[in-house]
Coordinates of C-alpha atoms in Angstrom, one line a residue:
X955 CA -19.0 -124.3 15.7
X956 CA -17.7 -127.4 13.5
X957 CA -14.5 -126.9 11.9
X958 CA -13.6 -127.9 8.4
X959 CA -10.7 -130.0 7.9
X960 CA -9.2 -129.8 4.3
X961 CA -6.1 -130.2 2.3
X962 CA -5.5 -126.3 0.8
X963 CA -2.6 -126.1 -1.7
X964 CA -3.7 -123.1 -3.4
X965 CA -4.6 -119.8 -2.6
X966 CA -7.7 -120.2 -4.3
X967 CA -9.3 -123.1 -2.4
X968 CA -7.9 -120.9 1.2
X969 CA -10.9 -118.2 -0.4
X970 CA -13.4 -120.6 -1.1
X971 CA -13.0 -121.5 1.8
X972 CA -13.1 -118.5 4.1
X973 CA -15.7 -117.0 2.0
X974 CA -18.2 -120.6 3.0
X975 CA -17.0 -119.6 6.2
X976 CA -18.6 -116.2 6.4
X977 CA -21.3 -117.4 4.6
X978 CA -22.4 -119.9 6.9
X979 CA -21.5 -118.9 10.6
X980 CA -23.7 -117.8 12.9
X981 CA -24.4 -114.4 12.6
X982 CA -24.4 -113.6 16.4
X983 CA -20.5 -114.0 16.3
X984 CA -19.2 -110.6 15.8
X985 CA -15.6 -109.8 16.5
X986 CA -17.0 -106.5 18.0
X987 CA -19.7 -108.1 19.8
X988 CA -17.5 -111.3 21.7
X989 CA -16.9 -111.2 25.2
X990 CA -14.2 -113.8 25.6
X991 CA -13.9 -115.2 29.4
X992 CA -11.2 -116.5 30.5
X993 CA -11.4 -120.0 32.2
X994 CA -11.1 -120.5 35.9
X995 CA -9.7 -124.1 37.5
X996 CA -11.1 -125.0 41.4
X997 CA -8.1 -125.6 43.0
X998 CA -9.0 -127.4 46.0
X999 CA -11.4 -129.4 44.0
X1000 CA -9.9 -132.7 45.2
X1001 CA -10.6 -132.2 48.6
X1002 CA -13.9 -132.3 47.9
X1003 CA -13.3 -135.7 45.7
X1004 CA -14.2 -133.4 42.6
X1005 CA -12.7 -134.3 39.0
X1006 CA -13.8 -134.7 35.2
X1007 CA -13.8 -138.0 33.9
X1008 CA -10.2 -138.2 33.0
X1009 CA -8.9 -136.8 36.6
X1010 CA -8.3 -133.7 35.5
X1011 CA -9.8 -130.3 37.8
X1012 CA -13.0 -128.5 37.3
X1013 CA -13.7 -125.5 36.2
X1014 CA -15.9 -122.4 35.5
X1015 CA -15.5 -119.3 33.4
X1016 CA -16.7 -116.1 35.4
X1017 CA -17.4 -112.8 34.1
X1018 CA -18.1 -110.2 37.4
X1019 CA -21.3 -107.5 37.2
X1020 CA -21.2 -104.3 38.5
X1021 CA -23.4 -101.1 38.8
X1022 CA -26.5 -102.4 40.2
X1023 CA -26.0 -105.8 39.3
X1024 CA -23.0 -106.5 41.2
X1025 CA -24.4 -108.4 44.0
X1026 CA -26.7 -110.6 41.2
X1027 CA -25.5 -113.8 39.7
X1028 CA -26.4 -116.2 37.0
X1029 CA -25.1 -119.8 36.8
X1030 CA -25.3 -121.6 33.9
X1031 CA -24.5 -125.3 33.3
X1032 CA -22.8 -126.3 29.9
X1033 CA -24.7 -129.0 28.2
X1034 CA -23.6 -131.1 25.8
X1035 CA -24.9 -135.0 26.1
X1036 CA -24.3 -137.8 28.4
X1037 CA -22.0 -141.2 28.1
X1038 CA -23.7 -144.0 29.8
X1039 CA -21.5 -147.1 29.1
X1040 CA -17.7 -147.7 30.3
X1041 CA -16.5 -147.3 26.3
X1042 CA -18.3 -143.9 25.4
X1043 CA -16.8 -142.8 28.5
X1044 CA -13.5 -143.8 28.2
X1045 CA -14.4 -142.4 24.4
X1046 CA -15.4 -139.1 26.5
X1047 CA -12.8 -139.0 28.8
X1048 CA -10.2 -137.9 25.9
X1049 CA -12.2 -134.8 24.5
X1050 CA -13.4 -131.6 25.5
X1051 CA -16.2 -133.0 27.0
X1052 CA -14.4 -134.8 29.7
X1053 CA -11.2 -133.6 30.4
X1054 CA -10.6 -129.6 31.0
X1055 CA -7.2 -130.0 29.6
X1056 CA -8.7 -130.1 26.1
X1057 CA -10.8 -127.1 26.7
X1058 CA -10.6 -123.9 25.5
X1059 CA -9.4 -121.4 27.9
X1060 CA -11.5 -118.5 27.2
X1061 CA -15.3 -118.9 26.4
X1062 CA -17.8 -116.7 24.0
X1063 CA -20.9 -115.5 26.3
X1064 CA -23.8 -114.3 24.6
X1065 CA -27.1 -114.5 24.8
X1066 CA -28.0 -114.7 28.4
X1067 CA -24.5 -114.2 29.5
X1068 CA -24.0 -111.1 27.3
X1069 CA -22.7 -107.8 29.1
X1070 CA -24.5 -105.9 26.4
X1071 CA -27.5 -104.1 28.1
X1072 CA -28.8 -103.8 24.5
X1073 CA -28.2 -107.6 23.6
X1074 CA -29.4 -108.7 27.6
X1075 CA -31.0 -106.1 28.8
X1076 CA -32.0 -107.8 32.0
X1077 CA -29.2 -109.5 33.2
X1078 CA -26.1 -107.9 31.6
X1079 CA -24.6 -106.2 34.9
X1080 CA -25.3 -109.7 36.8
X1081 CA -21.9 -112.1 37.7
X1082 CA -22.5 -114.2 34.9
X1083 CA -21.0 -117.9 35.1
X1084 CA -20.2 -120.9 33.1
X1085 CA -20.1 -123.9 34.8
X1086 CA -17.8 -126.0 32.6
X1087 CA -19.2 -129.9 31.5
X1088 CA -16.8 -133.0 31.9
X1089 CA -18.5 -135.5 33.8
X1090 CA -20.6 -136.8 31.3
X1091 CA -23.6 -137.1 33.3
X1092 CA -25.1 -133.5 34.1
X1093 CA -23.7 -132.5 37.1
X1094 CA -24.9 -135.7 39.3
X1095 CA -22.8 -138.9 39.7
X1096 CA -20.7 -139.8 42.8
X1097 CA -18.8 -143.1 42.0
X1098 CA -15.5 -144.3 40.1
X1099 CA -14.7 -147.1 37.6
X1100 CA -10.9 -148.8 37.8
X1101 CA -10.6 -152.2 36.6
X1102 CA -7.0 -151.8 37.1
X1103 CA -6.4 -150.4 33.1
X1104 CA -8.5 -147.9 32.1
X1105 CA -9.8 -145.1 35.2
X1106 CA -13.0 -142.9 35.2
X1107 CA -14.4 -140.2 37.2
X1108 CA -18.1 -140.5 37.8
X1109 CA -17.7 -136.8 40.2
X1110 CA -20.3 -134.6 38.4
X1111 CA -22.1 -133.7 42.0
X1112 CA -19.2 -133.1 43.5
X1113 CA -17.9 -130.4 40.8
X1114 CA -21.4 -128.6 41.1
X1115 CA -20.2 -128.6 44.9
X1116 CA -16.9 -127.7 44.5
X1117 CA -17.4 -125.3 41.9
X1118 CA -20.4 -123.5 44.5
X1119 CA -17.9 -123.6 47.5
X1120 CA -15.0 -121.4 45.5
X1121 CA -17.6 -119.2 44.2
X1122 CA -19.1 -118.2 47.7
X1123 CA -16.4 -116.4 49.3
X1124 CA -16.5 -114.8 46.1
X1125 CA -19.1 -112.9 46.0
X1126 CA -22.1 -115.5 45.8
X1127 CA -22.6 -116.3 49.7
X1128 CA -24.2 -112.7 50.1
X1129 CA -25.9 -112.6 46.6
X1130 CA -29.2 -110.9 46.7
X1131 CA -30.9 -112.3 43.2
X1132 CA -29.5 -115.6 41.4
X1133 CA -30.6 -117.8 38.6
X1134 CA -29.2 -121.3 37.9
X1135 CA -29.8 -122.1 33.9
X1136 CA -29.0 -124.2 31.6
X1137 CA -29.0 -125.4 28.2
X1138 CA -29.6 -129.8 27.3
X1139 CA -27.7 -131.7 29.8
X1140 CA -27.0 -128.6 31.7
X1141 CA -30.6 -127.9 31.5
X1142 CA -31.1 -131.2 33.3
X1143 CA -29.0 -130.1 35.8
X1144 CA -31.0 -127.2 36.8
X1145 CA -33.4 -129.9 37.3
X1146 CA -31.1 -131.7 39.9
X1147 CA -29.9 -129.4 41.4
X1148 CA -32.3 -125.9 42.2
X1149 CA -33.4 -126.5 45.6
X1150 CA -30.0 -127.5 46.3
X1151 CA -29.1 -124.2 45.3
X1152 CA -31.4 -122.0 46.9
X1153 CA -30.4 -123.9 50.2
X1154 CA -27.1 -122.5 50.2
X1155 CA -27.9 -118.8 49.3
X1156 CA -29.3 -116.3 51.8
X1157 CA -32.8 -116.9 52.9
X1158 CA -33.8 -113.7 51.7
X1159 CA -32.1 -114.1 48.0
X1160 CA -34.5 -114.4 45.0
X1161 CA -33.5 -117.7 43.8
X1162 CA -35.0 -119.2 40.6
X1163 CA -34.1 -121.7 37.9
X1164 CA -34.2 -121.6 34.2
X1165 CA -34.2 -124.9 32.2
X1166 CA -33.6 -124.6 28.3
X1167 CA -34.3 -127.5 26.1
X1168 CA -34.0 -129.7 29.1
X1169 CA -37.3 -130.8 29.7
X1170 CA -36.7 -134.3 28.3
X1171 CA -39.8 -136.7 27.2
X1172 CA -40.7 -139.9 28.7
X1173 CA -42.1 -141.4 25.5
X1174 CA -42.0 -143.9 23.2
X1175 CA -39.9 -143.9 19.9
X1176 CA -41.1 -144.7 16.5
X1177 CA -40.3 -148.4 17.1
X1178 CA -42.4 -148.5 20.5
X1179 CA -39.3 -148.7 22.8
X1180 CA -38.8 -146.2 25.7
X1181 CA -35.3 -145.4 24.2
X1182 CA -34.5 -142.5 26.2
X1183 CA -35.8 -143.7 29.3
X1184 CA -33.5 -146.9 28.9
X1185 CA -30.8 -144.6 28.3
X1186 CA -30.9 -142.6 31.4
X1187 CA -31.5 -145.8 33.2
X1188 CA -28.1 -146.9 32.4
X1189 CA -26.7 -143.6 33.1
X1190 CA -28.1 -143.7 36.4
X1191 CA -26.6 -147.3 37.1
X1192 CA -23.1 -146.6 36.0
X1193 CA -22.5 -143.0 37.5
X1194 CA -24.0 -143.8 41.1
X1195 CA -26.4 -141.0 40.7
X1196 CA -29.5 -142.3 42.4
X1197 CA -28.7 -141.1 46.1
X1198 CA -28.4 -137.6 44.5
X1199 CA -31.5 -137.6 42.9
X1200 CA -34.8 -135.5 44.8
X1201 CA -35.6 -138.6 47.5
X1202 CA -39.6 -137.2 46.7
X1203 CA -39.5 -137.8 43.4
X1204 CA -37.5 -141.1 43.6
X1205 CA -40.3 -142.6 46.4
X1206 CA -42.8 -142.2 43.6
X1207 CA -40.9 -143.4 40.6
X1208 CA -43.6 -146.1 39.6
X1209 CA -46.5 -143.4 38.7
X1210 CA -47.1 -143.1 35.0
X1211 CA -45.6 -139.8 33.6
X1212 CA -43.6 -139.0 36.2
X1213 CA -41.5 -136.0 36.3
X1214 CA -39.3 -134.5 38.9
X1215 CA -40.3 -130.7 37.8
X1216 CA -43.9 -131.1 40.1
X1217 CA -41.3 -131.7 43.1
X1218 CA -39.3 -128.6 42.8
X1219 CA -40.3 -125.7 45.2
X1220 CA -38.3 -123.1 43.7
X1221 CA -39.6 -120.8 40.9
X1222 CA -38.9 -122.6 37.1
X1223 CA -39.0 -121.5 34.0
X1224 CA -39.3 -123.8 31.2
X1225 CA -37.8 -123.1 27.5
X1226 CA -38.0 -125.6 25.3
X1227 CA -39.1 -125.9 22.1
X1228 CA -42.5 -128.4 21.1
X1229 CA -40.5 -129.6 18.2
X1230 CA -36.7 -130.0 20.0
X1231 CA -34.8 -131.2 17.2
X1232 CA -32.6 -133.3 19.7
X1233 CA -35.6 -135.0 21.4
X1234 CA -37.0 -135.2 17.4
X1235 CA -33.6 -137.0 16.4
X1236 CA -32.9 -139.5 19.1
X1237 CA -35.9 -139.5 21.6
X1238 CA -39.0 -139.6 18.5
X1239 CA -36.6 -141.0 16.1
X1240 CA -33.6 -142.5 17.3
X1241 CA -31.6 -144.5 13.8
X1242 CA -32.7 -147.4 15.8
X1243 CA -36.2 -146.6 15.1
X1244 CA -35.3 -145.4 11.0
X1245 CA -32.9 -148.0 9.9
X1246 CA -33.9 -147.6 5.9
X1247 CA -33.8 -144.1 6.4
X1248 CA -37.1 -143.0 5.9
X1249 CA -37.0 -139.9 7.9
X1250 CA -33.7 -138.4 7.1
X1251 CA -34.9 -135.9 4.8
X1252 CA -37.8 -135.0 7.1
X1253 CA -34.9 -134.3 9.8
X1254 CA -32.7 -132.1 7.8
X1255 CA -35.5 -129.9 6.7
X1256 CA -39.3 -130.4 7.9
X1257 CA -40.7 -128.7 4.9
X1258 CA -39.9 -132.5 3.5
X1259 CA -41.6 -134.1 6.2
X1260 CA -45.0 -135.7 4.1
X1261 CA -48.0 -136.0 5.9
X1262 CA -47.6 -138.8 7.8
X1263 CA -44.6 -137.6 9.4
X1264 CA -45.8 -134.0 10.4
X1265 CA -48.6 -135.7 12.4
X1266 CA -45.8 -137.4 14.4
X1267 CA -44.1 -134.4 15.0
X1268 CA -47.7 -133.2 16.4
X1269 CA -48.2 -135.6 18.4
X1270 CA -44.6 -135.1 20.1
X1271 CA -46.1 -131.6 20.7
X1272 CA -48.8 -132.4 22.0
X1273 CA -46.4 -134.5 24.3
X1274 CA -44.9 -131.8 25.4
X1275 CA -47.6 -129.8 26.3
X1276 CA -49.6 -132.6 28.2
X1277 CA -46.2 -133.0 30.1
X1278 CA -46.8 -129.8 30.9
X1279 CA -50.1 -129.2 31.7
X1280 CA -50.1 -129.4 35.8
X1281 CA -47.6 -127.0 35.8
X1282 CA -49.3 -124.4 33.1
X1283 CA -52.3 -124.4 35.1
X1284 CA -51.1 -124.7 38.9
X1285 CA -47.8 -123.2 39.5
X1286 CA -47.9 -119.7 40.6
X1287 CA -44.6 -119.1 40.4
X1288 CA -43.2 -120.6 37.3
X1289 CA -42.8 -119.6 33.5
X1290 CA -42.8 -120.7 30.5
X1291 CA -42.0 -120.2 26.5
X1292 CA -42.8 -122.7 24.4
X1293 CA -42.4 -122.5 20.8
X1294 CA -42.8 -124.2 17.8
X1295 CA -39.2 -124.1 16.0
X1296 CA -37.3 -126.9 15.4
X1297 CA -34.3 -125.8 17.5
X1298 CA -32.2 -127.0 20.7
X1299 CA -30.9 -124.8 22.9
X1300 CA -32.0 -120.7 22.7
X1301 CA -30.7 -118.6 25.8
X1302 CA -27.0 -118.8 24.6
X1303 CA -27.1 -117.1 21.3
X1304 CA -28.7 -113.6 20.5
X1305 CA -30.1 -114.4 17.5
X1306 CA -32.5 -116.4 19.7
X1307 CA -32.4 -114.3 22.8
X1308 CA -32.6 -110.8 22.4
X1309 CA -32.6 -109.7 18.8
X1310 CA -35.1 -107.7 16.3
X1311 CA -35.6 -111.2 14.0
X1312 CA -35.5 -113.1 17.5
X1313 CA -38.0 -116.3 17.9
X1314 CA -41.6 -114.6 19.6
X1315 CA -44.7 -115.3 20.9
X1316 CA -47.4 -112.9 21.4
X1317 CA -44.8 -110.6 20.0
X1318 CA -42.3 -111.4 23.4
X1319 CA -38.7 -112.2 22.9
X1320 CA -37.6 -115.3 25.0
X1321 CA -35.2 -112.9 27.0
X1322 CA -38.2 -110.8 27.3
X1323 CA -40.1 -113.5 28.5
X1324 CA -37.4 -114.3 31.1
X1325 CA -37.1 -111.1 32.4
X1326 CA -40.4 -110.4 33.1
X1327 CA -41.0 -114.1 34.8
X1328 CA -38.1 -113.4 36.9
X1329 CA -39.1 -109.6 37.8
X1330 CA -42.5 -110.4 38.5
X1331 CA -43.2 -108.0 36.0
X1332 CA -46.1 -110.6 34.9
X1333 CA -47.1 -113.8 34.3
X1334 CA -45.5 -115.3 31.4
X1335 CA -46.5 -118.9 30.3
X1336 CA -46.2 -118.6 26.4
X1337 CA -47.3 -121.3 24.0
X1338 CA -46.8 -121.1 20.7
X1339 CA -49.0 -122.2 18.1
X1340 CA -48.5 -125.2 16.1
X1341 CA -46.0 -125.6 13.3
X1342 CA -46.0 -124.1 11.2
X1343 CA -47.8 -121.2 11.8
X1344 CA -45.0 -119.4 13.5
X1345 CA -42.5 -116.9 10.7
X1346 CA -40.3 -115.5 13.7
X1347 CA -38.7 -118.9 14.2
X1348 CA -34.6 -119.8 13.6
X1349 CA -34.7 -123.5 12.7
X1350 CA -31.4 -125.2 14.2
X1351 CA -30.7 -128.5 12.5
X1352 CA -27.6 -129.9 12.2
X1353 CA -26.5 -130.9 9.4
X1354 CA -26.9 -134.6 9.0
X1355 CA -28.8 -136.5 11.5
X1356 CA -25.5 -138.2 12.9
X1357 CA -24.2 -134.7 13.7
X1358 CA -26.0 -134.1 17.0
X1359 CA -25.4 -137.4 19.1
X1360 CA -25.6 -138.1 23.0
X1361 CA -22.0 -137.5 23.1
X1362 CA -21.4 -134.3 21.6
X1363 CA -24.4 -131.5 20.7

């Protein structure tokens, strides 16, 4: 949540503004409802050459289960963009983003994290963990920068190590059911990092992976460049993450439409919305690509979006969905909800996990759709129709189109 800045000399203008306030926050955030989790540093992170960008030590909130959930755990990876140039880093380095000593110490978890069987009815007993984001490149580089000024930490694959080796003795080397999620960057990082996972639980653990709104597109952008794709490339460059990437996946890099969910073995779930208003913003229609402006109004609200412009937006559907098509058809084991709201990120609130006005399809809540992937309760590979058909949707846009950047979203 953004806060508001402003100079308040009279009692008046301190109403107007709590009362916006209320108005306008998100309605899952209920004093009586938080769960606040306190923050936990690795200690011996070092010794495993594991920092955040500004040197400073991992961490991880974690909130224990109990009752028959107490041997269950779900991991899930913070998102919240990339840096992928020595000055956004350094730029990084000196927020929340990169450094833990600018974090909050305790952390809201709702949504899939809630300990509210009625709010998570599937996973509210389970260890619940937040893996904490501050490496700038979702949980995967291994290198450094020093030029003898300015010093960066490029550690993200050793804090998902470092992070799994304090949790083990723990509780999580004898786990019996575990899912790794996550939500944008860290939804990438389920990406990088699920079989890597599963090989360090029990053989006989049910180990699956959840990816929300992290199922990034390998298109063009309004202007015909492969703007995302050039930005990961530079990611991957300047954070040494290549060795740490599935070897598989890397030995067939030059096929067209290549993505590295067809060379995971463990069971995946994808969430992600058709319309992803982050992938909308900066993948479809980056300001590179919108330099007079044309589509700002179409990206605060798509009921302005003219004609034109809504059969962009279908075609970045119907993007997704080809994406997706080997795995909708083939994979036994996986799931998946796609929708047709204009949002980013949807297992971490309740409004958008398990509520009565929650997003649907086929009249199934997301966390409905979870559980029952997970559970094996059926097979759940939900596509939504086109927008914008669907009424059940929460459309989360930010509020100007330079609010949700790689940096910070």
């Amino acid at each position: 949540m953004n806060v508001i800045k402003t100079k308040t000399v009279l009692n008046f203008d301190m109403m107007l503004s709590l009362l916006l306030f209320l108005a306008f926050a998100p309605c899952c955030i209920h004093s009586e409802e938080q769960l606040l989790v306190s923050m936990t540093l690795v200690p011996n992170a070092t010794a495993y050459g594991a920092r955040c960008l500004d040197g400073s030590l991992p961490a991880y909130h974690l909130h224990r289960g109990f009752g028959a959930g107490a041997n269950n755990w779900i991991l899930q990876f913070e998102g919240g963009g990339w840096c992928n140039d020595v000055s956004s880093c350094l730029e990084r380095a000196n927020t929340r983003r990169g450094s833990t000593r600018l974090m909050s110490r305790l952390e809201v978890f709702s949504g899939i994290l809630s300990n509210n069987a009625s709010l998570n009815p599937d996973f509210y007993n389970w260890n619940r963990v937040k893996l904490r984001y501050c490496d700038g490149a979702s949980f995967s580089g291994d290198s450094k920068f020093d030029n003898g000024t300015s010093l960066l930490y490029f550690r993200g694959q050793k804090i998902w190590e470092a992070i799994i080796h304090d949790l083990l003795p723990k509780g999580l080397a004898s786990a019996s059911k575990a899912l790794l999620s996550g939500c944008s960057a860290g939804g990438l990082a389920t990406f990088l990092h699920c079989d890597s996972l599963t090989k360090m639980l029990p053989s006989n653990a049910s180990v699956k992976c959840l990816s929300d709104a992290g199922f990034f597109l390998d298109v063009r952008d309004m202007s015909s460049n492969y703007s995302m794709r050039s930005f990961y490339h530079d990611l991957v460059a300047l954070q040494g993450i290549e060795k740490n990437l599935n070897q598989n996946c890397m030995r067939s890099i030059n096929q067209p439409e290549l993505y590295a969910l067809r060379y995971i073995t463990t069971p995946y779930f994808i969430l992600n919305s058709a319309y992803d208003v982050f992938q909308f913003h900066h993948s479809l229609v980056p300001p590179s690509a919108d330099l007079q402006g044309h589509w700002n109004g179409c990206k605060l609200n798509p009921a302005a979006c003219d004609a034109n412009q809504i059969d962009v937006l279908q075609g970045m559907r119907h993007d997704m969905l080809a994406a997706l098509k080997s795995f909708y058809k083939n994979s036994t084991s996986g799931g998946m909800f796609i929708n047709s709201c204009f949002a980013h990120c949807q297992s971490e609130s309740r409004d958008t996990w398990f509520a009565a006005g929650s997003p649907r399809i086929h009249n199934k809540t997301i966390a409905e759709a979870v559980g029952d992937w997970y559970f094996d309760r059926g097979v759940t590979k939900e596509i939504d129709c086109a927008y914008p058909c669907d009424s059940t949707c929460h459309n989360l846009i930010p509020s100007s189109p330079q609010v949700m950047s790689f940096y910070a979203h």
